[in-house]
Amino acid sequence: MSPIVNDSIQEVIFVGMPGPTHHYSGLSVDNVASSINRGNISNPRQAALQGLDLVRLLTSLGITAAILPPQLRPHLPLLRYHFSGNDESVILQAARKSEGLLESASSSSAMWVANAATATPGIDAKDGKLHLTTANLFTNVHRRIEAEDTHRVLSAIFADVPDSIVHAPLSAAAGLKDEGAANHMRLSPSQDELGLHIFVYGSDGRSRDPETARQTISASRAVKALHGISDAQALFMRQNPAVIEQGVFHNDVIAVSNENLLLVHEKAYDGESHSMEVIEHAYAELHPGRKLNIIMIGEKDLSVSEAVHTYFFNSQIVSKRGGGMALIAPIEVKELYGGKAASIMERICAARDNPIEEMHFIDLRQSMRNGGGPACLRMRVPMTDVQRLALAGGAANVVASDALLEGIEGIIESFYPERLYPSDVGNPDLYHCCQHVLGEMEKLMRLPLLSGASGTLASAAPMA
Ligand code: SUG
């Protein structure tokens, strides 16, 4: 890490690691890829190696990357609401009597860490602290069960980071449904300057709310209040109900931003193009005279359906260490519809009026088949130099280094299965495999993955 000149803010990008139970059982009905691939065979080993490729690409661009490990699956506390006995017996009973429940309990969905939390840098918070609110992911059972462990692991990771607060998930009992940073964007001239926070929601309790809307405005407002963001720095944008119904289950399926750049589909928000004027106006009030680059993609150039299938907007746009931005897109952008979406990206990259200088296409097919592209697999945390140094030097070993990546790769190569049908999650050996993997990662990353994990009633026992 370069020496501290002054305390500037830069993002740390956390990448979520798929776990050994990564499989396709179509658990998210509003997610086109998840539904289409239901019942297909998966390759958890390849999924995790593809995640590491993403980490290596980020570090090659000079970005500080870090790893968020998988969670223990199947999630036994969920199964224990229905079945009793020892771990193996509970899993076997669930496999016989409640396949759907077992599939939910076995999802490796914690890999999509854009849904782990929402982060606000200290510069934007009233108390000057870095805030993270763990998402409650209340909409889907298979995701709801992530929140408790995510909160525990994030708390351990940030324990040594000065001036940081990791909040517990919002109360779903109060009607707050929160899907984390997948529905949040921060616009600013540079990471170091005040940000305009765009909170995107699908439901505000009106009758025309789509049934599948995942984020409530009440949750977005609660995150804004908890983080101490001023009114001038917050905008609440309603998703276009029509696009939610076409498979835009999170904002990051139809928009992506970085610093002063926003790449967005014209149909993303209620009010369509008027919504862009609202964003421009709020940004101009906060940063008079500073340029905001909005690149709006029209329906005639790329339809919402094409955007959903290629995951064009689920790219990452990142600031390279030496200046300029890079775009990291899923390989499907190039492969589907005769490369039409890739041509749009090439034009954007070649244009001189925006900061994107280079494009990278990455093969994340294993995750993509469950609707998780490059943007879903990352959690961005804007941190000061002091905070980044504390993270790198803290008790937890999460910041990507050659040694950490080789260690994780070794665990993946040694223990992850290469073929998994959804019915395989009923084999207790898979649970033991997951215990073993987390035990190894716990030692390597110095995180409480098994100790204290929800679901470890009997699982602290030695590995099989
Ligand atoms: O919540 N897929 C995830 C994908 C999350 C993508 N994240 C962002 N857009 N940020 C979801 O729908 C599918 C699991 C399955 O079918 O087994 C799933 O949960």
mmCIF file of N, CA, C and O in Angstrom, residues 139-189:
data_model
loop_
_atom_site.group_PDB
_atom_site.id
_atom_site.type_symbol
_atom_site.label_atom_id
_atom_site.label_comp_id
_atom_site.label_asym_id
_atom_site.label_seq_id
_atom_site.Cartn_x
_atom_site.Cartn_y
_atom_site.Cartn_z
ATOM 1 N N THR A 139 -37.016 -10.524 1.770
ATOM 2 C CA THR A 139 -37.974 -11.002 0.769
ATOM 3 C C THR A 139 -37.958 -12.513 0.571
ATOM 4 O O THR A 139 -38.999 -13.149 0.505
ATOM 5 N N ASN A 140 -36.761 -13.083 0.437
ATOM 6 C CA ASN A 140 -36.661 -14.525 0.155
ATOM 7 C C ASN A 140 -36.037 -15.265 1.329
ATOM 8 O O ASN A 140 -34.995 -14.849 1.846
ATOM 9 N N VAL A 141 -36.650 -16.390 1.674
ATOM 10 C CA VAL A 141 -36.147 -17.162 2.825
ATOM 11 C C VAL A 141 -34.678 -17.530 2.638
ATOM 12 O O VAL A 141 -33.875 -17.420 3.573
ATOM 13 N N HIS A 142 -34.311 -17.968 1.421
ATOM 14 C CA HIS A 142 -32.935 -18.439 1.248
ATOM 15 C C HIS A 142 -31.921 -17.318 1.427
ATOM 16 O O HIS A 142 -30.745 -17.569 1.675
ATOM 17 N N ARG A 143 -32.364 -16.082 1.320
ATOM 18 C CA ARG A 143 -31.466 -14.951 1.508
ATOM 19 C C ARG A 143 -31.585 -14.363 2.921
ATOM 20 O O ARG A 143 -30.618 -13.861 3.478
ATOM 21 N N ARG A 144 -32.780 -14.440 3.480
ATOM 22 C CA ARG A 144 -33.011 -13.919 4.828
ATOM 23 C C ARG A 144 -32.061 -14.567 5.846
ATOM 24 O O ARG A 144 -31.619 -13.934 6.777
ATOM 25 N N ILE A 145 -31.760 -15.830 5.619
ATOM 26 C CA ILE A 145 -30.930 -16.563 6.585
ATOM 27 C C ILE A 145 -29.456 -16.136 6.532
ATOM 28 O O ILE A 145 -28.666 -16.573 7.349
ATOM 29 N N GLU A 146 -29.105 -15.277 5.573
ATOM 30 C CA GLU A 146 -27.714 -14.796 5.500
ATOM 31 C C GLU A 146 -27.409 -13.736 6.563
ATOM 32 O O GLU A 146 -26.272 -13.583 7.002
ATOM 33 N N ALA A 147 -28.445 -12.966 6.924
ATOM 34 C CA ALA A 147 -28.207 -11.683 7.596
ATOM 35 C C ALA A 147 -27.436 -11.808 8.912
ATOM 36 O O ALA A 147 -26.505 -11.040 9.169
ATOM 37 N N GLU A 148 -27.820 -12.785 9.731
ATOM 38 C CA GLU A 148 -27.191 -12.887 11.061
ATOM 39 C C GLU A 148 -25.681 -13.165 10.941
ATOM 40 O O GLU A 148 -24.858 -12.521 11.600
ATOM 41 N N ASP A 149 -25.336 -14.125 10.096
ATOM 42 C CA ASP A 149 -23.903 -14.457 9.950
ATOM 43 C C ASP A 149 -23.152 -13.317 9.255
ATOM 44 O O ASP A 149 -21.989 -13.038 9.576
ATOM 45 N N THR A 150 -23.800 -12.692 8.294
ATOM 46 C CA THR A 150 -23.147 -11.564 7.617
ATOM 47 C C THR A 150 -22.811 -10.476 8.624
ATOM 48 O O THR A 150 -21.707 -9.920 8.634
ATOM 49 N N HIS A 151 -23.761 -10.194 9.510
ATOM 50 C CA HIS A 151 -23.526 -9.155 10.517
ATOM 51 C C HIS A 151 -22.360 -9.544 11.414
ATOM 52 O O HIS A 151 -21.482 -8.721 11.716
ATOM 53 N N ARG A 152 -22.314 -10.804 11.816
ATOM 54 C CA ARG A 152 -21.247 -11.242 12.713
ATOM 55 C C ARG A 152 -19.877 -11.152 12.027
ATOM 56 O O ARG A 152 -18.911 -10.660 12.592
ATOM 57 N N VAL A 153 -19.829 -11.606 10.771
ATOM 58 C CA VAL A 153 -18.541 -11.615 10.064
ATOM 59 C C VAL A 153 -18.098 -10.178 9.734
ATOM 60 O O VAL A 153 -16.926 -9.824 9.922
ATOM 61 N N LEU A 154 -19.017 -9.344 9.288
ATOM 62 C CA LEU A 154 -18.636 -7.945 9.004
ATOM 63 C C LEU A 154 -18.164 -7.251 10.283
ATOM 64 O O LEU A 154 -17.205 -6.472 10.270
ATOM 65 N N SER A 155 -18.828 -7.549 11.395
ATOM 66 C CA SER A 155 -18.417 -6.928 12.664
ATOM 67 C C SER A 155 -16.994 -7.339 13.011
ATOM 68 O O SER A 155 -16.193 -6.514 13.479
ATOM 69 N N ALA A 156 -16.655 -8.605 12.762
ATOM 70 C CA ALA A 156 -15.290 -9.071 13.051
ATOM 71 C C ALA A 156 -14.300 -8.394 12.103
ATOM 72 O O ALA A 156 -13.218 -7.967 12.517
ATOM 73 N N ILE A 157 -14.663 -8.270 10.841
ATOM 74 C CA ILE A 157 -13.744 -7.672 9.865
ATOM 75 C C ILE A 157 -13.469 -6.204 10.193
ATOM 76 O O ILE A 157 -12.336 -5.725 10.084
ATOM 77 N N PHE A 158 -14.499 -5.490 10.625
ATOM 78 C CA PHE A 158 -14.328 -4.046 10.845
ATOM 79 C C PHE A 158 -13.969 -3.703 12.299
ATOM 80 O O PHE A 158 -13.838 -2.530 12.648
ATOM 81 N N ALA A 159 -13.789 -4.741 13.124
ATOM 82 C CA ALA A 159 -13.517 -4.502 14.549
ATOM 83 C C ALA A 159 -12.274 -3.634 14.751
ATOM 84 O O ALA A 159 -12.219 -2.824 15.674
ATOM 85 N N ASP A 160 -11.277 -3.801 13.889
ATOM 86 C CA ASP A 160 -10.029 -3.049 14.067
ATOM 87 C C ASP A 160 -9.972 -1.788 13.198
ATOM 88 O O ASP A 160 -8.931 -1.139 13.127
ATOM 89 N N VAL A 161 -11.053 -1.494 12.516
ATOM 90 C CA VAL A 161 -11.056 -0.319 11.624
ATOM 91 C C VAL A 161 -11.579 0.881 12.409
ATOM 92 O O VAL A 161 -12.725 0.865 12.873
ATOM 93 N N PRO A 162 -10.740 1.917 12.591
ATOM 94 C CA PRO A 162 -11.187 3.032 13.418
ATOM 95 C C PRO A 162 -12.370 3.768 12.793
ATOM 96 O O PRO A 162 -12.509 3.818 11.567
ATOM 97 N N ASP A 163 -13.176 4.311 13.648
ATOM 98 C CA ASP A 163 -14.326 5.118 13.217
ATOM 99 C C ASP A 163 -15.220 4.379 12.229
ATOM 100 O O ASP A 163 -15.615 4.937 11.196
ATOM 101 N N SER A 164 -15.495 3.142 12.524
ATOM 102 C CA SER A 164 -16.437 2.404 11.673
ATOM 103 C C SER A 164 -17.502 1.754 12.540
ATOM 104 O O SER A 164 -17.234 1.371 13.680
ATOM 105 N N ILE A 165 -18.701 1.680 12.010
ATOM 106 C CA ILE A 165 -19.825 1.061 12.727
ATOM 107 C C ILE A 165 -20.503 0.073 11.790
ATOM 108 O O ILE A 165 -20.868 0.438 10.665
ATOM 109 N N VAL A 166 -20.675 -1.164 12.242
ATOM 110 C CA VAL A 166 -21.454 -2.144 11.463
ATOM 111 C C VAL A 166 -22.796 -2.303 12.172
ATOM 112 O O VAL A 166 -22.854 -2.793 13.298
ATOM 113 N N HIS A 167 -23.851 -1.857 11.514
ATOM 114 C CA HIS A 167 -25.179 -1.947 12.124
ATOM 115 C C HIS A 167 -25.799 -3.322 11.873
ATOM 116 O O HIS A 167 -25.586 -3.928 10.811
ATOM 117 N N ALA A 168 -26.607 -3.745 12.820
ATOM 118 C CA ALA A 168 -27.376 -4.985 12.662
ATOM 119 C C ALA A 168 -28.424 -4.784 11.563
ATOM 120 O O ALA A 168 -28.769 -3.648 11.224
ATOM 121 N N PRO A 169 -28.948 -5.869 10.995
ATOM 122 C CA PRO A 169 -29.996 -5.727 9.972
ATOM 123 C C PRO A 169 -31.199 -4.945 10.516
ATOM 124 O O PRO A 169 -31.509 -5.043 11.708
ATOM 125 N N LEU A 170 -31.858 -4.217 9.639
ATOM 126 C CA LEU A 170 -33.069 -3.479 10.034
ATOM 127 C C LEU A 170 -34.162 -4.474 10.413
ATOM 128 O O LEU A 170 -34.173 -5.608 9.931
ATOM 129 N N SER A 171 -35.080 -4.006 11.220
ATOM 130 C CA SER A 171 -36.138 -4.912 11.676
ATOM 131 C C SER A 171 -37.197 -5.123 10.583
ATOM 132 O O SER A 171 -37.879 -4.187 10.177
ATOM 133 N N ALA A 172 -37.316 -6.363 10.160
ATOM 134 C CA ALA A 172 -38.350 -6.675 9.169
ATOM 135 C C ALA A 172 -39.726 -6.606 9.814
ATOM 136 O O ALA A 172 -40.731 -6.377 9.139
ATOM 137 N N ALA A 173 -39.764 -6.764 11.151
ATOM 138 C CA ALA A 173 -41.048 -6.680 11.860
ATOM 139 C C ALA A 173 -41.652 -5.286 11.695
ATOM 140 O O ALA A 173 -42.871 -5.115 11.755
ATOM 141 N N ALA A 174 -40.789 -4.305 11.454
ATOM 142 C CA ALA A 174 -41.284 -2.938 11.261
ATOM 143 C C ALA A 174 -41.641 -2.691 9.786
ATOM 144 O O ALA A 174 -41.900 -1.562 9.380
ATOM 145 N N GLY A 175 -41.608 -3.747 8.995
ATOM 146 C CA GLY A 175 -41.995 -3.621 7.589
ATOM 147 C C GLY A 175 -40.859 -3.173 6.683
ATOM 148 O O GLY A 175 -41.068 -2.805 5.530
ATOM 149 N N LEU A 176 -39.638 -3.195 7.196
ATOM 150 C CA LEU A 176 -38.502 -2.711 6.411
ATOM 151 C C LEU A 176 -37.863 -3.880 5.654
ATOM 152 O O LEU A 176 -37.424 -4.843 6.269
ATOM 153 N N LYS A 177 -37.842 -3.790 4.351
ATOM 154 C CA LYS A 177 -37.211 -4.847 3.547
ATOM 155 C C LYS A 177 -36.018 -4.229 2.810
ATOM 156 O O LYS A 177 -36.174 -3.308 2.013
ATOM 157 N N ASP A 178 -34.839 -4.765 3.124
ATOM 158 C CA ASP A 178 -33.599 -4.112 2.678
ATOM 159 C C ASP A 178 -32.714 -5.114 1.946
ATOM 160 O O ASP A 178 -32.406 -6.178 2.486
ATOM 161 N N GLU A 179 -32.303 -4.760 0.716
ATOM 162 C CA GLU A 179 -31.457 -5.668 -0.081
ATOM 163 C C GLU A 179 -30.045 -5.109 -0.247
ATOM 164 O O GLU A 179 -29.311 -5.491 -1.160
ATOM 165 N N GLY A 180 -29.688 -4.152 0.608
ATOM 166 C CA GLY A 180 -28.305 -3.681 0.619
ATOM 167 C C GLY A 180 -27.946 -2.793 -0.550
ATOM 168 O O GLY A 180 -28.794 -2.149 -1.171
ATOM 169 N N ALA A 181 -26.644 -2.768 -0.870
ATOM 170 C CA ALA A 181 -26.114 -1.797 -1.825
ATOM 171 C C ALA A 181 -26.505 -2.072 -3.275
ATOM 172 O O ALA A 181 -26.234 -1.249 -4.149
ATOM 173 N N ALA A 182 -27.143 -3.192 -3.546
ATOM 174 C CA ALA A 182 -27.623 -3.446 -4.909
ATOM 175 C C ALA A 182 -28.671 -2.408 -5.306
ATOM 176 O O ALA A 182 -28.962 -2.219 -6.484
ATOM 177 N N ASN A 183 -29.234 -1.731 -4.302
ATOM 178 C CA ASN A 183 -30.219 -0.688 -4.568
ATOM 179 C C ASN A 183 -29.723 0.684 -4.120
ATOM 180 O O ASN A 183 -30.521 1.539 -3.697
ATOM 181 N N HIS A 184 -28.429 0.865 -4.196
ATOM 182 C CA HIS A 184 -27.860 2.126 -3.716
ATOM 183 C C HIS A 184 -26.714 2.550 -4.635
ATOM 184 O O HIS A 184 -25.932 1.713 -5.093
ATOM 185 N N MET A 185 -26.628 3.848 -4.921
ATOM 186 C CA MET A 185 -25.503 4.361 -5.723
ATOM 187 C C MET A 185 -25.020 5.650 -5.058
ATOM 188 O O MET A 185 -25.823 6.407 -4.520
ATOM 189 N N ARG A 186 -23.717 5.877 -5.126
ATOM 190 C CA ARG A 186 -23.151 7.114 -4.573
ATOM 191 C C ARG A 186 -22.471 7.869 -5.700
ATOM 192 O O ARG A 186 -21.539 7.352 -6.316
ATOM 193 N N LEU A 187 -22.943 9.073 -5.978
ATOM 194 C CA LEU A 187 -22.343 9.895 -7.037
ATOM 195 C C LEU A 187 -21.536 11.013 -6.399
ATOM 196 O O LEU A 187 -22.021 11.679 -5.472
ATOM 197 N N SER A 188 -20.329 11.242 -6.902
ATOM 198 C CA SER A 188 -19.499 12.328 -6.368
ATOM 199 C C SER A 188 -18.430 12.648 -7.411
ATOM 200 O O SER A 188 -18.083 11.778 -8.216
ATOM 201 N N PRO A 189 -17.895 13.870 -7.401
ATOM 202 C CA PRO A 189 -16.855 14.202 -8.394
ATOM 203 C C PRO A 189 -15.649 13.282 -8.242
ATOM 204 O O PRO A 189 -14.997 12.916 -9.209
#
